[in-house]
Tab-separated table of C-alpha atoms in Angstrom:
chain	number	residue	atom	x	y	z
A	1	MET	CA	-8.970	-21.720	-3.027
A	2	SER	CA	-10.860	-22.834	0.060
A	3	PRO	CA	-14.339	-24.408	-0.050
A	4	LEU	CA	-15.640	-21.255	1.602
A	5	LEU	CA	-14.576	-19.084	-1.283
A	6	HIS	CA	-16.119	-21.417	-3.842
A	7	LEU	CA	-19.402	-21.589	-1.981
A	8	SER	CA	-19.610	-17.833	-2.377
A	9	ALA	CA	-19.286	-18.331	-6.124
A	10	LEU	CA	-22.294	-20.677	-5.971
A	11	GLY	CA	-24.515	-17.890	-4.734
A	12	LEU	CA	-24.289	-18.512	-0.975
A	13	LEU	CA	-22.592	-15.173	-0.325
A	14	ALA	CA	-25.195	-14.216	2.237
A	15	LEU	CA	-24.081	-17.119	4.422
A	16	LEU	CA	-20.436	-16.112	4.404
A	17	ALA	CA	-18.385	-13.642	6.364
A	18	ALA	CA	-18.058	-10.432	4.359
A	19	PRO	CA	-14.244	-10.212	4.638
A	20	VAL	CA	-13.909	-13.569	2.881
A	21	ALA	CA	-15.754	-12.275	-0.161
A	22	ALA	CA	-13.496	-9.235	-0.119
A	23	GLN	CA	-10.477	-11.471	-0.741
A	24	THR	CA	-11.879	-13.096	-3.898
A	25	PHE	CA	-13.876	-10.588	-5.886
A	26	THR	CA	-14.010	-9.609	-9.525
A	27	ALA	CA	-15.461	-6.233	-10.391
A	28	CYS	CA	-15.932	-7.175	-14.046
A	29	ASN	CA	-15.844	-10.672	-15.526
A	30	PRO	CA	-14.572	-10.688	-19.151
A	31	LEU	CA	-16.414	-13.957	-19.759
A	32	ASN	CA	-19.698	-12.063	-19.427
A	33	THR	CA	-18.963	-8.737	-21.105
A	34	THR	CA	-16.549	-7.068	-23.509
A	35	THR	CA	-16.553	-3.744	-21.647
A	36	CYS	CA	-14.203	-4.662	-18.796
A	37	PRO	CA	-11.271	-2.274	-18.291
A	38	VAL	CA	-7.799	-3.365	-19.365
A	39	ASP	CA	-5.410	-4.880	-16.828
A	40	VAL	CA	-2.344	-2.798	-15.992
A	41	ALA	CA	0.737	-4.968	-16.460
A	42	LEU	CA	3.657	-5.299	-14.083
A	43	GLY	CA	5.940	-5.954	-17.051
A	44	THR	CA	9.039	-6.388	-14.885
A	45	ASN	CA	10.182	-7.993	-11.628
A	46	HIS	CA	10.319	-6.383	-8.234
A	47	THR	CA	11.098	-7.368	-4.647
A	48	TYR	CA	9.222	-5.711	-1.773
A	49	ASP	CA	11.283	-5.800	1.411
A	50	LEU	CA	8.517	-5.229	3.942
A	51	VAL	CA	10.970	-5.109	6.839
A	52	VAL	CA	12.469	-1.934	5.360
A	53	SER	CA	9.349	-0.197	4.044
A	54	ALA	CA	5.629	-0.581	3.420
A	55	ALA	CA	4.278	-2.220	0.286
A	56	GLY	CA	3.710	1.170	-1.353
A	57	ASN	CA	1.095	2.466	-3.743
A	58	THR	CA	1.481	-0.408	-6.215
A	59	TRP	CA	-0.591	-2.402	-3.716
A	60	ASN	CA	-4.085	-1.711	-2.422
A	61	THR	CA	-5.427	-2.568	1.028
A	62	THR	CA	-8.855	-4.041	0.303
A	63	ALA	CA	-9.821	-4.957	3.878
A	64	GLY	CA	-8.623	-4.276	7.404
A	65	ILE	CA	-5.407	-2.543	8.403
A	66	ILE	CA	-1.882	-3.690	7.597
A	67	GLU	CA	0.696	-2.743	10.202
A	68	TYR	CA	4.482	-2.830	9.852
A	69	GLY	CA	6.945	-3.943	12.492
A	70	PRO	CA	10.513	-5.272	12.813
A	71	SER	CA	9.514	-8.511	11.062
A	72	GLY	CA	7.673	-6.882	8.162
A	73	ALA	CA	3.973	-6.593	7.354
A	74	GLU	CA	1.564	-7.745	10.041
A	75	PHE	CA	-1.912	-8.920	9.045
A	76	ALA	CA	-3.630	-9.024	12.437
A	77	MET	CA	-7.194	-10.325	12.834
A	78	LYS	CA	-8.295	-8.470	15.961
A	79	PHE	CA	-12.052	-9.040	16.026
A	80	ARG	CA	-14.861	-10.878	14.253
A	81	GLY	CA	-15.187	-9.647	10.673
A	82	ASP	CA	-11.595	-8.376	10.573
A	83	SER	CA	-9.708	-9.666	7.534
A	84	PRO	CA	-6.599	-7.628	6.613
A	85	THR	CA	-5.934	-8.097	2.890
A	86	ILE	CA	-3.825	-6.460	0.194
A	87	GLN	CA	-3.787	-6.976	-3.562
A	88	SER	CA	-1.456	-5.746	-6.281
A	89	ASN	CA	-2.572	-2.855	-8.466
A	90	TYR	CA	-1.097	-4.696	-11.430
A	91	TYR	CA	-1.384	-8.056	-13.195
A	92	ILE	CA	1.095	-10.664	-14.333
A	93	PHE	CA	0.618	-12.913	-17.359
A	94	GLY	CA	2.738	-15.894	-16.553
A	95	GLY	CA	5.259	-15.307	-13.837
A	96	GLU	CA	6.662	-16.144	-10.436
A	97	VAL	CA	5.542	-15.031	-6.991
A	98	GLU	CA	7.713	-15.648	-3.932
A	99	VAL	CA	6.428	-14.833	-0.441
A	100	TRP	CA	8.308	-15.129	2.851
A	101	MET	CA	5.452	-15.678	5.282
A	102	LYS	CA	4.734	-16.825	8.829
A	103	ALA	CA	1.201	-18.181	9.016
A	104	ALA	CA	-1.198	-17.019	11.716
A	105	PRO	CA	-1.978	-19.440	14.553
A	106	GLY	CA	-5.479	-20.059	15.821
A	107	GLN	CA	-8.253	-22.565	15.203
A	108	GLY	CA	-10.242	-21.693	12.095
A	109	VAL	CA	-7.822	-18.927	11.030
A	110	VAL	CA	-6.609	-19.096	7.420
A	111	SER	CA	-3.518	-17.379	5.954
A	112	SER	CA	-3.691	-17.071	2.172
A	113	ILE	CA	-1.508	-16.328	-0.846
A	114	VAL	CA	-3.729	-16.026	-3.913
A	115	LEU	CA	-3.175	-15.347	-7.606
A	116	GLN	CA	-6.502	-14.477	-9.221
A	117	SER	CA	-7.727	-13.165	-12.565
A	118	ASP	CA	-10.757	-11.102	-13.534
A	119	ASP	CA	-12.455	-14.239	-14.903
A	120	LEU	CA	-11.692	-16.174	-11.691
A	121	ASP	CA	-8.722	-18.258	-12.696
A	122	GLU	CA	-6.928	-18.901	-9.433
A	123	VAL	CA	-3.780	-20.375	-7.857
A	124	ASP	CA	-3.601	-20.652	-4.058
A	125	TRP	CA	-1.602	-21.352	-0.952
A	126	GLU	CA	-3.653	-21.680	2.236
A	127	LEU	CA	-2.394	-22.381	5.727
A	128	ILE	CA	-4.741	-23.371	8.538
A	129	GLY	CA	-3.958	-21.869	11.941
A	130	GLY	CA	-4.698	-25.058	13.820
A	131	ASN	CA	-2.520	-27.183	11.538
A	132	ASN	CA	1.173	-26.755	12.243
A	133	THR	CA	2.314	-29.674	10.077
A	134	HIS	CA	0.765	-29.165	6.615
A	135	VAL	CA	0.045	-26.457	4.024
A	136	MET	CA	-2.480	-26.633	1.181
A	137	THR	CA	-2.077	-25.778	-2.517
A	138	ASN	CA	-5.022	-25.432	-4.867
A	139	TYR	CA	-6.142	-24.047	-8.232
A	140	PHE	CA	-9.358	-23.235	-10.087
A	141	GLY	CA	-10.168	-22.274	-13.647
A	142	LYS	CA	-12.857	-19.739	-14.557
A	143	GLY	CA	-14.474	-20.095	-11.136
A	144	ASN	CA	-15.327	-23.744	-11.791
A	145	THR	CA	-16.530	-25.124	-8.456
A	146	THR	CA	-18.040	-28.401	-9.655
A	147	SER	CA	-15.500	-30.327	-7.600
A	148	TYR	CA	-13.167	-29.789	-4.658
A	149	ASP	CA	-10.634	-32.488	-5.400
A	150	ARG	CA	-7.875	-30.188	-6.616
A	151	ALA	CA	-6.416	-29.399	-3.190
A	152	ILE	CA	-3.234	-31.142	-2.029
A	153	TRP	CA	-1.795	-30.997	1.484
A	154	HIS	CA	1.995	-30.857	1.836
A	155	PRO	CA	3.981	-31.663	4.996
A	156	ILE	CA	5.845	-28.749	6.558
A	157	ASP	CA	7.390	-28.003	9.935
A	158	THR	CA	5.911	-25.264	12.168
A	159	PRO	CA	4.681	-22.755	9.563
A	160	GLN	CA	3.067	-20.693	12.377
A	161	ASP	CA	6.376	-20.399	14.237
A	162	ASN	CA	8.792	-19.611	11.418
A	163	PHE	CA	8.966	-17.636	8.191
A	164	ARG	CA	8.940	-19.989	5.206
A	165	ASN	CA	9.375	-19.366	1.499
A	166	TYR	CA	6.284	-20.095	-0.625
A	167	THR	CA	6.857	-19.720	-4.365
A	168	THR	CA	4.521	-20.183	-7.321
A	169	ARG	CA	5.863	-20.414	-10.883
A	170	TRP	CA	3.212	-20.136	-13.584
A	171	THR	CA	3.758	-20.647	-17.306
A	172	LYS	CA	1.571	-21.535	-20.279
A	173	GLU	CA	2.533	-25.208	-19.899
A	174	GLN	CA	2.423	-25.750	-16.124
A	175	ILE	CA	2.143	-24.407	-12.587
A	176	GLU	CA	4.711	-25.378	-9.974
A	177	TRP	CA	4.609	-24.801	-6.222
A	178	PHE	CA	7.783	-24.614	-4.059
A	179	ILE	CA	8.407	-24.593	-0.305
A	180	ASP	CA	11.792	-23.200	0.713
A	181	GLY	CA	13.033	-23.737	-2.836
A	182	ALA	CA	11.963	-27.382	-3.087
A	183	SER	CA	9.278	-28.302	-5.621
A	184	VAL	CA	6.246	-29.876	-3.925
A	185	ARG	CA	3.728	-29.933	-6.780
A	186	VAL	CA	3.520	-29.618	-10.564
A	187	LEU	CA	0.286	-29.181	-12.516
A	188	LYS	CA	0.483	-29.701	-16.284
A	189	TYR	CA	-1.891	-27.831	-18.588
A	190	GLU	CA	-3.543	-30.999	-19.864
A	191	GLU	CA	-4.043	-32.329	-16.326
A	192	ALA	CA	-6.509	-29.561	-15.543
A	193	ASN	CA	-9.538	-31.044	-17.321
A	194	GLY	CA	-7.732	-31.012	-20.643
A	195	GLY	CA	-6.687	-27.413	-20.058
A	196	LYS	CA	-10.217	-26.096	-19.463
A	197	ASN	CA	-9.534	-25.557	-15.766
A	198	PHE	CA	-5.929	-24.461	-16.186
A	199	PRO	CA	-5.392	-20.844	-15.005
A	200	GLN	CA	-4.424	-18.918	-18.131
A	201	SER	CA	-5.489	-15.272	-17.877
A	202	PRO	CA	-3.683	-12.264	-16.271
A	203	MET	CA	-3.714	-12.449	-12.483
A	204	GLN	CA	-3.288	-10.145	-9.509
A	205	VAL	CA	-1.479	-11.121	-6.318
A	206	LYS	CA	-3.454	-11.133	-3.065
A	207	LEU	CA	-2.287	-11.708	0.511
A	208	GLY	CA	-4.678	-11.956	3.413
A	209	ILE	CA	-5.991	-13.586	6.567
A	210	TRP	CA	-9.596	-14.638	7.172
A	211	ALA	CA	-11.732	-16.694	9.523
A	212	GLY	CA	-12.733	-19.938	7.829
A	213	GLY	CA	-14.013	-20.990	11.242
A	214	ASP	CA	-16.484	-18.136	11.663
A	215	LYS	CA	-19.673	-19.513	13.207
A	216	GLU	CA	-21.797	-18.128	10.368
A	217	ASN	CA	-19.900	-20.121	7.739
A	218	ASP	CA	-21.028	-23.407	6.244
A	219	LYS	CA	-20.360	-26.360	8.553
A	220	ASP	CA	-18.124	-28.024	5.950
A	221	THR	CA	-16.040	-24.869	5.706
A	222	ILE	CA	-15.698	-24.663	9.486
A	223	LYS	CA	-14.632	-28.311	9.550
A	224	TRP	CA	-12.091	-27.708	6.755
A	225	ALA	CA	-10.701	-24.723	8.691
A	226	GLY	CA	-10.201	-26.862	11.792
A	227	GLY	CA	-13.158	-25.711	13.864
A	228	GLU	CA	-14.809	-22.502	15.031
A	229	THR	CA	-12.647	-19.444	15.520
A	230	ASP	CA	-12.423	-18.091	19.083
A	231	TYR	CA	-11.945	-14.347	18.599
A	232	THR	CA	-11.361	-13.784	22.323
A	233	LYS	CA	-8.002	-15.538	21.994
A	234	GLY	CA	-6.802	-13.136	19.300
A	235	PRO	CA	-5.369	-11.154	17.774
A	236	TYR	CA	-4.183	-13.722	15.240
A	237	THR	CA	-1.337	-12.375	13.129
A	238	MET	CA	0.065	-13.445	9.764
A	239	GLY	CA	3.507	-12.014	9.012
A	240	VAL	CA	5.080	-11.288	5.622
A	241	LYS	CA	8.757	-10.292	5.407
A	242	SER	CA	9.069	-9.910	1.656
A	243	VAL	CA	7.329	-10.452	-1.661
A	244	ARG	CA	9.034	-10.929	-5.025
A	245	VAL	CA	6.872	-10.699	-8.126
A	246	THR	CA	8.059	-11.439	-11.678
A	247	ASP	CA	5.945	-10.914	-14.774
A	248	PHE	CA	7.062	-13.237	-17.585
A	249	SER	CA	5.261	-11.088	-20.193
A	250	LYS	CA	6.507	-7.651	-21.187
A	251	GLY	CA	4.056	-4.918	-22.067
A	252	SER	CA	2.073	-2.030	-20.657
A	253	GLU	CA	-1.321	-3.687	-20.277
A	254	TYR	CA	-3.305	-6.862	-20.902
A	255	SER	CA	-6.788	-7.200	-22.377
A	256	TYR	CA	-9.191	-9.987	-23.358
A	257	GLY	CA	-9.507	-10.459	-27.110
A	258	ASP	CA	-12.760	-12.406	-26.732
A	259	MET	CA	-14.950	-13.952	-24.035
A	260	THR	CA	-13.133	-17.286	-23.750
A	261	GLY	CA	-10.402	-16.241	-21.325
A	262	SER	CA	-7.956	-18.556	-23.068
A	263	TRP	CA	-4.211	-17.929	-23.044
A	264	GLY	CA	-4.162	-17.242	-26.769
A	265	SER	CA	-6.977	-14.693	-26.558
A	266	ILE	CA	-5.081	-12.358	-24.225
A	267	LYS	CA	-3.689	-9.280	-25.965
A	268	ILE	CA	-0.461	-7.664	-24.783
A	269	LYS	CA	-0.092	-3.956	-25.506
A	270	PRO	CA	3.545	-3.098	-26.312
A	271	GLY	CA	5.291	-0.384	-24.387
A	272	ASN	CA	6.588	0.372	-20.951
A	273	SER	CA	4.382	-0.412	-17.996
A	274	THR	CA	3.595	2.615	-15.827
A	275	ILE	CA	3.983	0.343	-12.816
A	276	ALA	CA	7.422	-0.783	-13.998
A	277	GLU	CA	8.490	2.814	-14.582
A	278	GLU	CA	7.368	3.744	-11.082
A	279	LEU	CA	9.094	0.786	-9.436
A	280	ASN	CA	12.319	1.183	-11.395
A	281	ALA	CA	12.533	4.961	-11.111
A	282	PRO	CA	15.644	6.121	-9.246
A	283	PRO	CA	14.982	7.548	-5.782
A	284	PRO	CA	14.885	11.344	-5.456
A	285	ILE	CA	18.355	12.918	-5.291
A	286	THR	CA	19.137	14.465	-1.917
A	287	ALA	CA	20.764	17.878	-1.478
A	288	SER	CA	24.022	16.281	-0.338
A	289	GLN	CA	24.042	14.019	-3.404
A	290	ARG	CA	23.525	17.029	-5.696
A	291	TRP	CA	26.406	18.807	-3.961
A	292	ASN	CA	28.706	15.810	-4.319
A	293	LYS	CA	27.991	15.639	-8.052
A	294	LEU	CA	29.168	19.232	-8.609
A	295	SER	CA	32.633	19.871	-10.019
A	296	PRO	CA	35.170	21.702	-7.828
A	297	GLY	CA	34.729	24.834	-9.942
A	298	ALA	CA	30.971	24.676	-9.621
A	299	LYS	CA	31.275	24.250	-5.862
A	300	VAL	CA	33.488	27.358	-5.718
A	301	GLY	CA	30.949	29.240	-7.805
A	302	VAL	CA	28.095	28.139	-5.590
A	303	GLY	CA	30.086	29.040	-2.495
A	304	SER	CA	30.882	32.484	-3.923
A	305	ALA	CA	27.263	33.047	-4.863
A	306	VAL	CA	26.096	32.009	-1.412
A	307	GLY	CA	28.731	34.221	0.196
A	308	ALA	CA	27.729	37.182	-1.980
A	309	SER	CA	24.087	36.589	-1.132
A	310	CYS	CA	24.877	36.466	2.569
A	311	LEU	CA	26.928	39.665	2.310
A	312	ALA	CA	24.101	41.357	0.438
A	313	LEU	CA	21.677	40.318	3.139
A	314	ILE	CA	24.004	41.636	5.833
A	315	VAL	CA	24.356	45.001	4.038
A	316	LEU	CA	20.614	45.182	3.501
A	317	ALA	CA	19.966	44.403	7.138
A	318	ALA	CA	22.483	47.057	8.238
A	319	PHE	CA	20.933	49.633	5.882
A	320	TYR	CA	17.504	48.813	7.240
A	321	CYS	CA	18.714	49.228	10.828
A	322	VAL	CA	20.375	52.587	10.072
A	323	ARG	CA	17.284	53.767	8.230
A	324	GLN	CA	15.086	52.737	11.098
A	325	ARG	CA	17.354	54.528	13.541
A	326	LYS	CA	17.224	57.721	11.440
A	327	ALA	CA	13.484	57.429	11.149
A	328	GLY	CA	13.321	56.937	14.889
A	329	LYS	CA	15.413	60.066	15.494
A	330	ARG	CA	13.129	62.157	13.259
A	331	GLU	CA	10.063	60.832	14.992
A	332	ARG	CA	11.679	61.559	18.379
A	333	ALA	CA	12.533	65.117	17.344
A	334	ILE	CA	8.950	65.743	16.205
A	335	ALA	CA	7.655	64.273	19.428
A	336	ASP	CA	10.026	66.473	21.457
A	337	ARG	CA	8.837	69.604	19.636
A	338	GLU	CA	5.212	68.649	20.253
A	339	PHE	CA	6.009	68.060	23.905
A	340	GLU	CA	7.779	71.433	24.217
A	341	LYS	CA	4.824	73.171	22.536
A	342	GLU	CA	2.289	71.513	24.793
A	343	THR	CA	4.437	72.280	27.833
A	344	SER	CA	4.717	75.974	26.826
A	345	GLU	CA	0.965	76.252	26.335
A	346	LEU	CA	0.375	74.624	29.701
A	347	MET	CA	2.764	77.021	31.454
A	348	ASP	CA	1.099	79.983	29.742
A	349	TYR	CA	-2.312	78.719	30.845
A	350	ARG	CA	-1.150	78.384	34.432
A	351	GLU	CA	0.332	81.903	34.349
A	352	ARG	CA	-2.953	83.356	33.084
A	353	MET	CA	-4.866	81.488	35.775
A	354	ALA	CA	-2.582	82.922	38.411
A	355	LYS	CA	-3.183	86.472	37.126
A	356	GLY	CA	-6.932	86.007	36.791
A	357	GLY	CA	-6.775	86.194	33.064
A	358	PHE	CA	-9.001	83.189	32.730
A	359	ALA	CA	-11.864	84.872	34.654
A	360	MET	CA	-11.604	88.071	32.622
A	361	SER	CA	-11.719	86.141	29.436
A	362	SER	CA	-14.848	84.327	30.661
A	363	ARG	CA	-16.712	87.591	31.446
A	364	ALA	CA	-15.833	89.004	28.102
A	365	VAL	CA	-17.457	86.044	26.426
C-alpha cells in the first residue's frame, strides 16, 4: 500500500484526498471488537470478462463511476476528487487474484490492485502514471505502518500502453506476485516480522485509481507519486479487461474466532456460499431453448393447443362482431322508429298551424 494510505491510518486523514480513504477503509475492525459481521465467502473461483459484461452485483462501486467499453472496464479520473473504485462483495481466505490491467498515465496518478481484510491486512500492486518502466508490490499486516521498507519496484515495459497480467497467489506459507505469468517476488511467512506482519485474515479484492499527486497530500506522498497531478490534462483512465478470483478455502462465510486476526483463529462455516451459487447458477433458459428441449410429441401437442386457442379466439371474435352487428341493427331500428314518430308529430304540428289550430288552442287555455 502507498505511503499515502498508511498516513491516513496514522490519523492524518484530514490531510488526504477523500477518495483515497475510500479505497482503504474498514467499517469494523475485529481486532477492536467481537461484534463485527461475518465475511461472506467466495468459496469458488470465477472469471469476470469485463469486455463482455459488467462486473455484476458481486462487486460494489465504492467511489466514482465505472464505465464499460470495447476494452473492458474503464476507471476514468475526470476531475479533482474523482477516484473510481470497485470492491468485491465477498472475501477469500487464501487464494489467487489475476487482473489484466492497463495502468493510467499521468503524473501523480496511481492505479491500484488491493487485497485487504477487515483488520487491515493488505497485499498490493500499485502503478504510477508517470513511471512507464516499473511497478510496485507491497504488503502490510494489521495496518502496521511503523516502516515503509516493504515496497519493491519491478521492471516492466510500458504498463500504461499495454494490458499486462498481474497475479497474486496467497497461501498460509507465502505470498507470490507474478507479471505476465513470471514470478517477480515471494514473501515467506517468517520473513514478515516473524509472521506478525504476514497477511493472514480473509480479504476483499479492490481495484481503483486515485491521485497520489493531489496538492493537498503530504509532500512525501506527492514525491512518491511522481509529482503533483495536473487535472486539466485528464481524464486519466485505468483499464481492466478481466479479473479472475479463486478462493482456496471452501465454505459459506468466514468469522474471527478471537481478536488476534491470526490464520488459525479464522472460522470457516461449512456450506455453499451464496455468492458461489449466484455465480455458478445457469443462465435463464430462453423461450427458444425451452422449445428445443421439447419432444416431438410435446411440440405437436403445443402446436395443437396453440392452434385450438387461435381458432377459439377467431370464433369468439366473429361471434362478437355478429353480436355487435345485431345490436347495431336493433339500435338502428329503435332510432328509426323514434325518428318516424318525431317526424309525424312535426308534420301534425305544421298542419295544425296551417289550419289555425294552434291559435284556437291558445285562446282556450
